[in-house]
Amino acid sequence: MLSIRGLSKRFGDVVAVDATDLDVAEGELVCLLGPSGCGKSTLLRMVAGLAASDAGTVAIAGRDVTGEPANRRPTAMVFQSHALWTHMTVARNVAFGLRVRRLPAAEIERRVAAALDLVGLAGYGKRLPSELSGGQAQRVALARCLVVEPRVLLMDEPFSALDAHLRAHLREEVKALQRRLGLTILFVTHDQEEAMEIADRIAVMDGGRLQQVGRPGELYAEPRTEFVAGFVGLMNLRPVAVARGRADWLGTALPTRLADGPATAGVRPEDLVIVAAGGVPVRVERVIDFGSARRVTLVAADGTSLRLQTTGGHDLAPGAALRVVPRRIVLYRDGMLADTLVPDAADIAA
Amino acid sequence: MGRRIDPATIAGWCLAAALVLFLVGPILTVIIYAFAEQWRYPNLLPTRWGFRFWNVMLGRADVAEAISISLAIAFTATTLSALICWPAAYAFARLRFPGRQPLLMAFLAAQAFPKFALFIAIAVVFLRFDLVGTFWGVVLVQLVNTLLFMIWIPTAAFRAIPPALEEAALDLGASRLRVFIEVTLPQAAPALAASYILAFVGTLFEVDASLLIGAPTIRPMPILMLSLSAQVVVQHAAVLCVILWVPAFALLLLSRRLMSARTIASGLGA
Amino acid sequence: MTIALGRTRARVRARWAETATGYALVALPLAVLCVLVLMPASVAVVETVIVTGPDGPRLSLDHYTAFFADPFARRNLIYSLIQTAASTATVLAIALAIAVYLRFGTGRAVRVVHALALFPLFVPAIIAAYALIRFLGPNGLFQMLLERVGIGGYASPYLTPLGPFIGFVWEGLPLPVLVLTAGLAQVSDHAIEAARDLGAGGVRIFREILLPQVTRSLLIACSLVFLGIFGSYTIPYMMGPAAPEMMGVFMQRTYDQLQRPQDAQVQAVVSFLVCALVSVAYVRLILKERR
């Protein structure tokens, strides 16, 4: 439905978006996830036509819209600030896109009512935006977009101005609506939890480049760049040296196919396993008990801090001495995934 | 139980009383005069009340003429000013072009001169173009007075509109013109109206420029007021004062409702 | 790549269009500014430094030496400066006192004082001047009030230097009150409480915490009030003495009654120069913030 090819944008010397390719299928919700300033909002604005691209193309439903201004593209955008027009009633706000399309009055009235009903605000049409709560205002903004039946719905951190509880609630609603109506959505967020929860696929961006695109579980399980490893979920990342085919992870030399040189090793908290003997000696510093699991902050002999997640019944008082082994390690060189190690007992003993 | 009397509160009410005496007292005096047929010293209030002087003033041809010429000048000058300044304000707020900020600052120049000296300089130039004593001469010089207000307040108003409001409309398919008419303009309307009222009332009561450029043929209300104020019969000027001030006060209060005091101050760069 | 190049060209064209539209929209008011403000001011300066003698026009300061040689003109200039400075200082002192009260006072009196202090904003100068004459003039309401409470020997300020002084304070009060109130509102209660907690007295809090917050606003208000008073005509004409006169009245008489526009021009340029320091300060203060 949405197809982005080689899209680029510079602001002076700064490359905001660097030759990006991305596809969003019909009925799919793709999250653009990244820290602030990574170029995700610029990318979204280029899709909307609100920012001009320097190179590359945007096609929507098979039509190249690259040269078209925002008002001729079949997109609609929900902004971070609800961007409702304070001088119009809720109904008039929602009707705007239909009035622009010169629909008959009766048809407009019917569709506005239906759209407000869809977002759970039936009967709010006569109110002014100033009489709405933050969550209601954002729902009206959503209705204002839905009513014109855009081919692609764009959402630019739509819930970040709301409190955590409301945010989670609206997230659910948007996801449900998207499933029910088969909406195609490109959704920008800096909140990885939000992305994991809502997205069919996540596109992680950093420094103007797409780092990795994949299903939420995939990104967690197989982070292909060091950035994704650190940004999506918790990961114990530390520099390691590779010499003669072995990576030295806290005194444990693990066999790798990597050539000699520096690398970065990553271990998920749940991939650190407590063992009775052998492994790396550590001391427990802090324990957070989530009930279903415990997250433990450990300190190794050289001062390295590690995080471990366990569901086991070990005695984990702060100060206690433990031994841990990594069950799975990913190695990055020059920021890219280079090797995945699944050490066996023999490796660790060595 | 006796209430504790706070010295700060007493000081506050004393201050309020002093301000009433100093600021409201004079205006009140004039209003009383307007309804006094006879006020003999040393009575605190008129010795005879009545509307006699109202009938006199309202029947005078020069008063009617002064009011109509004043309204014509103020309306022409302010509308002209709005027509040329508001689009410029939009450009200053929304378009990007080299030298935008310095040019906006240039409009402070009108405020940085001692006003009357500037009017003298203008009058000398106008003499050569035979603009002195003409309607359009007065309109032009009044334009100078309105310039800063009519540029700076609307510029601030246009700038205060979040770009997302316009982008949302554009994104929903509206043309640039439609976005301007349906979103930008209504959002800026209160500030635009307020700047119009301020400029209008300011022009209506402007004495200095009208006196220099308008004399002797163009005699708007304030000039008539000036000559009446020197006359022996106090009530003539007092009645004219009330006629002039009441609508002005109402209009200015309205403009105050339309925008904050802070905006008024920012119109002067303060 | 040709597509990208074409698009770049389109964007350059769009940028040009935006620039052209911008200039087109600001051109008219700028023209008004140039023709009606900068041009007359420059003309006044140029014409008064050129003297046409027997051997053609030449550059000369004769007009200005003549102005400063005239004891009457000198007296008017000095009087204008003193009158303006004294009135400005008084307006600011009163406005500051009111603003501080508005910041820290509580209760209904605060709102009443606020509304009252802004009241002159809604009264045009001509009406204010006339009203003050009727109120403070000989046998005016104020005198009668004083006599009622047994105070006799009232000397009216009308037609004395005190007359315009009172008029200026009256008209000039709202603007600095507005500006200072806004400035003081930015100082949080916590900042003041913290200072008090550390043992700072009222004077020190005022000098070191409140004043720095409003210095810029205070200076802008100061220059605006100064320029407004120096360049005024109505109030000194209606309320002031016949001699000495303030520059506005002096210029008007020279221009209109004496029919000597060129001498009026010289007086105008002298006014520009005397105020230049304040004008430059005003413009620089505003530029400083916008950067």
Short mmCIF file of N, CA, C and O in Angstrom, two decimals, chain C residues 37-78:
data_model
loop_
_atom_site.label_atom_id
_atom_site.label_comp_id
_atom_site.label_asym_id
_atom_site.label_seq_id
_atom_site.Cartn_x
_atom_site.Cartn_y
_atom_site.Cartn_z
N VAL C 37 8.55 58.13 7.38
CA VAL C 37 9.33 58.25 8.61
C VAL C 37 10.80 58.56 8.28
O VAL C 37 11.32 59.61 8.64
N LEU C 38 11.43 57.64 7.57
CA LEU C 38 12.86 57.80 7.34
C LEU C 38 13.15 58.98 6.41
O LEU C 38 14.06 59.76 6.66
N MET C 39 12.33 59.10 5.36
CA MET C 39 12.58 60.16 4.41
C MET C 39 12.42 61.55 5.04
O MET C 39 13.36 62.35 4.98
N PRO C 40 11.29 61.87 5.67
CA PRO C 40 11.16 63.20 6.27
C PRO C 40 12.26 63.49 7.29
O PRO C 40 12.79 64.60 7.34
N ALA C 41 12.61 62.47 8.09
CA ALA C 41 13.66 62.69 9.09
C ALA C 41 14.98 63.02 8.40
O ALA C 41 15.69 63.96 8.80
N SER C 42 15.30 62.29 7.33
CA SER C 42 16.55 62.56 6.62
C SER C 42 16.49 63.93 5.96
O SER C 42 17.46 64.69 5.99
N VAL C 43 15.35 64.22 5.35
CA VAL C 43 15.20 65.53 4.70
C VAL C 43 15.46 66.64 5.70
O VAL C 43 16.18 67.60 5.42
N ALA C 44 14.88 66.49 6.90
CA ALA C 44 15.06 67.52 7.92
C ALA C 44 16.54 67.69 8.24
O ALA C 44 17.03 68.82 8.35
N VAL C 45 17.25 66.58 8.39
CA VAL C 45 18.67 66.67 8.72
C VAL C 45 19.43 67.34 7.57
O VAL C 45 20.18 68.31 7.77
N VAL C 46 19.21 66.84 6.36
CA VAL C 46 19.97 67.34 5.20
C VAL C 46 19.71 68.82 4.98
O VAL C 46 20.63 69.62 4.83
N GLU C 47 18.43 69.20 5.01
CA GLU C 47 18.10 70.58 4.68
C GLU C 47 18.61 71.58 5.70
O GLU C 47 18.87 72.73 5.37
N THR C 48 18.74 71.12 6.95
CA THR C 48 19.17 72.08 7.96
C THR C 48 20.68 72.22 8.04
O THR C 48 21.18 73.10 8.72
N VAL C 49 21.42 71.33 7.38
CA VAL C 49 22.88 71.51 7.40
C VAL C 49 23.37 72.11 6.08
O VAL C 49 24.56 72.27 5.88
N ILE C 50 22.44 72.42 5.19
CA ILE C 50 22.85 73.09 3.94
C ILE C 50 22.35 74.53 3.98
O ILE C 50 21.16 74.78 4.18
N VAL C 51 23.27 75.46 3.82
CA VAL C 51 22.92 76.87 3.84
C VAL C 51 23.22 77.44 2.46
O VAL C 51 24.29 77.20 1.90
N THR C 52 22.25 78.15 1.90
CA THR C 52 22.47 78.74 0.59
C THR C 52 23.00 80.16 0.77
O THR C 52 22.29 81.06 1.23
N GLY C 53 24.26 80.35 0.44
CA GLY C 53 24.89 81.67 0.55
C GLY C 53 24.96 82.32 -0.82
O GLY C 53 24.35 81.82 -1.77
N PRO C 54 25.69 83.44 -0.93
CA PRO C 54 25.84 84.11 -2.23
C PRO C 54 26.55 83.22 -3.26
O PRO C 54 26.25 83.28 -4.45
N ASP C 55 27.48 82.37 -2.77
CA ASP C 55 28.21 81.52 -3.73
C ASP C 55 27.63 80.10 -3.75
O ASP C 55 28.36 79.12 -3.76
N GLY C 56 26.31 80.00 -3.71
CA GLY C 56 25.69 78.69 -3.85
C GLY C 56 25.55 77.96 -2.52
O GLY C 56 25.97 78.47 -1.47
N PRO C 57 24.94 76.74 -2.55
CA PRO C 57 24.71 76.00 -1.31
C PRO C 57 26.02 75.43 -0.73
O PRO C 57 26.92 75.06 -1.48
N ARG C 58 26.11 75.43 0.58
CA ARG C 58 27.29 74.81 1.22
C ARG C 58 26.86 74.15 2.52
O ARG C 58 25.79 74.46 3.09
N LEU C 59 27.74 73.27 2.99
CA LEU C 59 27.49 72.57 4.25
C LEU C 59 27.80 73.48 5.42
O LEU C 59 28.87 74.11 5.46
N SER C 60 26.86 73.58 6.36
CA SER C 60 27.13 74.50 7.46
C SER C 60 26.27 74.16 8.67
O SER C 60 25.17 73.62 8.53
N LEU C 61 26.77 74.48 9.85
CA LEU C 61 25.98 74.25 11.06
C LEU C 61 25.37 75.55 11.57
O LEU C 61 24.96 75.63 12.72
N ASP C 62 25.30 76.55 10.67
CA ASP C 62 24.81 77.87 11.07
C ASP C 62 23.47 77.80 11.79
O ASP C 62 23.25 78.45 12.81
N HIS C 63 22.55 76.98 11.24
CA HIS C 63 21.21 76.89 11.84
C HIS C 63 21.29 76.42 13.28
O HIS C 63 20.54 76.89 14.13
N TYR C 64 22.21 75.50 13.51
CA TYR C 64 22.30 74.93 14.85
C TYR C 64 22.99 75.89 15.81
O TYR C 64 22.59 76.01 16.97
N THR C 65 24.04 76.58 15.33
CA THR C 65 24.66 77.58 16.21
C THR C 65 23.64 78.64 16.55
O THR C 65 23.58 79.13 17.68
N ALA C 66 22.79 78.99 15.56
CA ALA C 66 21.77 79.99 15.83
C ALA C 66 20.79 79.49 16.89
O ALA C 66 20.43 80.23 17.82
N PHE C 67 20.41 78.20 16.79
CA PHE C 67 19.49 77.64 17.78
C PHE C 67 20.09 77.72 19.18
O PHE C 67 19.45 78.19 20.11
N PHE C 68 21.35 77.29 19.27
CA PHE C 68 21.95 77.25 20.61
C PHE C 68 22.37 78.62 21.11
O PHE C 68 22.62 78.81 22.29
N ALA C 69 22.45 79.60 20.19
CA ALA C 69 22.79 80.96 20.61
C ALA C 69 21.56 81.66 21.18
O ALA C 69 21.68 82.60 21.96
N ASP C 70 20.38 81.14 20.81
CA ASP C 70 19.12 81.77 21.25
C ASP C 70 18.81 81.33 22.69
O ASP C 70 18.52 80.16 22.92
N PRO C 71 18.89 82.24 23.64
CA PRO C 71 18.68 81.84 25.04
C PRO C 71 17.28 81.27 25.26
O PRO C 71 17.08 80.35 26.06
N PHE C 72 16.32 81.76 24.49
CA PHE C 72 14.93 81.30 24.61
C PHE C 72 14.83 79.82 24.20
O PHE C 72 14.26 78.99 24.91
N ALA C 73 15.45 79.50 23.04
CA ALA C 73 15.43 78.12 22.55
C ALA C 73 16.18 77.21 23.53
O ALA C 73 15.72 76.10 23.83
N ARG C 74 17.32 77.69 24.02
CA ARG C 74 18.12 76.88 24.95
C ARG C 74 17.33 76.56 26.21
O ARG C 74 17.31 75.45 26.70
N ARG C 75 16.64 77.59 26.68
CA ARG C 75 15.86 77.41 27.90
C ARG C 75 14.75 76.37 27.68
O ARG C 75 14.52 75.50 28.52
N ASN C 76 14.10 76.46 26.52
CA ASN C 76 13.05 75.49 26.21
C ASN C 76 13.59 74.07 26.16
O ASN C 76 12.96 73.13 26.67
N LEU C 77 14.77 73.92 25.56
CA LEU C 77 15.36 72.60 25.43
C LEU C 77 15.69 72.02 26.80
O LEU C 77 15.35 70.87 27.12
N ILE C 78 16.33 72.85 27.63
CA ILE C 78 16.74 72.37 28.96
C ILE C 78 15.51 72.05 29.80
O ILE C 78 15.43 71.02 30.47
#
